[in-house]
C-alpha positions as a Python dict, from the first residue, in 0.01 Angstrom:
ca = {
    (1, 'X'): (0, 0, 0),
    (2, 'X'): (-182, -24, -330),
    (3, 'X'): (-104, -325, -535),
    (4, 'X'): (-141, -295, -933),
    (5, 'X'): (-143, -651, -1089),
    (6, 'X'): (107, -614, -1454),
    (7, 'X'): (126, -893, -1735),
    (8, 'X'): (417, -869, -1931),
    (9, 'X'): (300, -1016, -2229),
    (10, 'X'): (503, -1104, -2564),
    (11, 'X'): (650, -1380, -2798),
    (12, 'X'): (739, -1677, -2646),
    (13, 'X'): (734, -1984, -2891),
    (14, 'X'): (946, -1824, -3130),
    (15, 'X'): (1236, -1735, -2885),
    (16, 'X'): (1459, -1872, -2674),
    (17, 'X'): (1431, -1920, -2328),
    (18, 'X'): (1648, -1591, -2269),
    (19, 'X'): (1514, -1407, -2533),
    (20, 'X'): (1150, -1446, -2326),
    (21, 'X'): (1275, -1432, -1987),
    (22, 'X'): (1568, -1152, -2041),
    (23, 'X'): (1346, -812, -2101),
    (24, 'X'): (1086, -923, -1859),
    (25, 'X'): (1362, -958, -1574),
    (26, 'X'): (1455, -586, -1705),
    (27, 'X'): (1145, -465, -1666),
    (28, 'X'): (1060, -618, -1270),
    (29, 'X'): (1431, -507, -1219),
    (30, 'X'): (1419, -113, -1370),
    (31, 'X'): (1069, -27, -1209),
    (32, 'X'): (1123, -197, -856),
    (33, 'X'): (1545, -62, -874),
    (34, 'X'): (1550, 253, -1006),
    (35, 'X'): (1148, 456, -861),
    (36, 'X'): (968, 521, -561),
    (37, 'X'): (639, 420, -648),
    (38, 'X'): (355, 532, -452),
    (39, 'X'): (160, 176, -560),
    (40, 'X'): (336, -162, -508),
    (41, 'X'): (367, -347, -888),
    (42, 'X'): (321, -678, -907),
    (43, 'X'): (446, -873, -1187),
    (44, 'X'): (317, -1199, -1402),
    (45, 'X'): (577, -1319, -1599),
    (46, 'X'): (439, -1637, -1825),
    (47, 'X'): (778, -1746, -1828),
    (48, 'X'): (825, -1832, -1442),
    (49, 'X'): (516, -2139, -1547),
    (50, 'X'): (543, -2253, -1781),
    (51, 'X'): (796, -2232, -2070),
    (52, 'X'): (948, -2405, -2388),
    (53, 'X'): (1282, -2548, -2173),
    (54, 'X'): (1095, -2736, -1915),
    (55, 'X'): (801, -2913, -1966),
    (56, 'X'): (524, -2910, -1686),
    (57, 'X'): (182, -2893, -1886),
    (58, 'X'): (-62, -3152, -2045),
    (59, 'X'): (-201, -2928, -2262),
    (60, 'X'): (-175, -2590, -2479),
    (61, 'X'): (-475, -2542, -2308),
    (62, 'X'): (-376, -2532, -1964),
    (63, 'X'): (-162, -2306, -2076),
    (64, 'X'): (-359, -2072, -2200),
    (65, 'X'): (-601, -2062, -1946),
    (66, 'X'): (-348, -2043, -1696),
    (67, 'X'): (-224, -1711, -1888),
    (68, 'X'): (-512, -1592, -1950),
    (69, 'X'): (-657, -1586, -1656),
    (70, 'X'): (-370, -1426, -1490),
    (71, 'X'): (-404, -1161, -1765),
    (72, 'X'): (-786, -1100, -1636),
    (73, 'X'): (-697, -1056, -1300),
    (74, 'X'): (-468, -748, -1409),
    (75, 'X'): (-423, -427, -1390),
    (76, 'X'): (-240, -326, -1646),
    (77, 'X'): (-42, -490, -1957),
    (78, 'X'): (291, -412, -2112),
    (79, 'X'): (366, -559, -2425),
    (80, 'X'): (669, -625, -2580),
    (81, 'X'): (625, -661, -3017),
    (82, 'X'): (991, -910, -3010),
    (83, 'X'): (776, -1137, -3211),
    (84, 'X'): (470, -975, -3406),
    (85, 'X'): (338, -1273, -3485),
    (86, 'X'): (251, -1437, -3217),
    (87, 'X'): (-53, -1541, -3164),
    (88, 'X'): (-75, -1566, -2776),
    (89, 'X'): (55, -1260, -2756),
    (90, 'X'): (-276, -1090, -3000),
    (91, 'X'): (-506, -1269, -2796),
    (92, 'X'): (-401, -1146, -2497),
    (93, 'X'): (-420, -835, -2636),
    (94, 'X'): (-731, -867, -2741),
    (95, 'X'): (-858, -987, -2383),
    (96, 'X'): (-719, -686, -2244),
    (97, 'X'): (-880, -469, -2435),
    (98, 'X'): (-1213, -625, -2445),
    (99, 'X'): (-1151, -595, -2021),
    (100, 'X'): (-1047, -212, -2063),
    (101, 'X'): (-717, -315, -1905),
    (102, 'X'): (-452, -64, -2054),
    (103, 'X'): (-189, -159, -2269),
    (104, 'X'): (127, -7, -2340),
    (105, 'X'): (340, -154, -2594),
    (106, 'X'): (719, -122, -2691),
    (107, 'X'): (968, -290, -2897),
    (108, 'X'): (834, -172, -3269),
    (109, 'X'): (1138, -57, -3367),
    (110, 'X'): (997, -36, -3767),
    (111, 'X'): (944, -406, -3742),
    (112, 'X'): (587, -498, -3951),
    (113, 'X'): (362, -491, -3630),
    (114, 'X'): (-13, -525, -3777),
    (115, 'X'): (-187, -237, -3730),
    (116, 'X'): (-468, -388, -3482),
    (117, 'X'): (-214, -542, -3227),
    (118, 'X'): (-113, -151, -3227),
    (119, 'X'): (-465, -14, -3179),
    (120, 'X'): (-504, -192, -2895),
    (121, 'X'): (-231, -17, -2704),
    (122, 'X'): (-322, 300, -2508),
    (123, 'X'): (53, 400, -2565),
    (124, 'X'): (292, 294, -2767),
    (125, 'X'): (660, 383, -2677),
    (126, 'X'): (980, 434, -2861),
    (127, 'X'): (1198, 263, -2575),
    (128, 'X'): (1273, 88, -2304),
    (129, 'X'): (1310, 404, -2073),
    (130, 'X'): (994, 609, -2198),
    (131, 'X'): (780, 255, -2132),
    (132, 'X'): (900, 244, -1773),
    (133, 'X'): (906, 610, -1722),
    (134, 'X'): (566, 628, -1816),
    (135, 'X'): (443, 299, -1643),
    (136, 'X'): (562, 445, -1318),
    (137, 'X'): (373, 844, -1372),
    (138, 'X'): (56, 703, -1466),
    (139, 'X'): (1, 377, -1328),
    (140, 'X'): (229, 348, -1015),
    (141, 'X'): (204, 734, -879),
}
């Protein structure tokens, strides 16, 4: 079977450590639950490395190297604007898009998302459901 590689990307520093972990879970849990895919997903979820509750780093650096290069090695990217302004979260957008990896975004909900982060996205989506819906059709099938 197929594998596609998937980096769930989205604000970290500015959460807590349920608020990051929480929506990611949802996502592994509603794509690998609820569809027969014809393509096995595999998820990278930042959180399972490193995080803001347990420190096992040196360096923001390692960090972001670590992430980074996970995000390289990916498929596809689903975003999730809980914090527009992170900044880890536009530079991994902007990584995947300089890489042509597709993005599709959720989470706007009217918040002030600058319009670039946005442009980067091959799809935006007005929920939860529609991003995993569509995930599945187009990337998974």
């Amino acid at each position: 079977m197929e594998k596609v590689n998937i980096y769930l990307s989205g604000g970290m520093g500015n959460l807590s450590f349920e608020e990051q972990s929480k929506w990611r879970q949802r996502i592994i849990d509603a794509i690998n639950n609820n569809f027969d895919c014809e393509k096995k997903p595999y998820f990278f979820n930042p959180v399972n490395y490193y995080n803001f509750t347990e420190v096992r780093h040196r360096s923001e650096r390692e960090i972001m190297e670590f992430d980074l290069n996970a995000l390289r090695n990916s498929d596809l990217v689903i975003v999730n604007f809980n914090d527009p302004k992170s900044i880890g979260t536009a530079m991994e957008l902007m990584l995947a898009k300089e890489r042509n990896i597709p993005i599709i975004g959720f989470g706007v909900n009217g918040q002030a998302v600058h319009p670039w982060l946005l442009e980067c996205c091959t799809r935006i989506c007005d929920s939860f459901r529609e991003m995993a819906e569509h995930v599945v059709a187009f990337y998974l099938n």
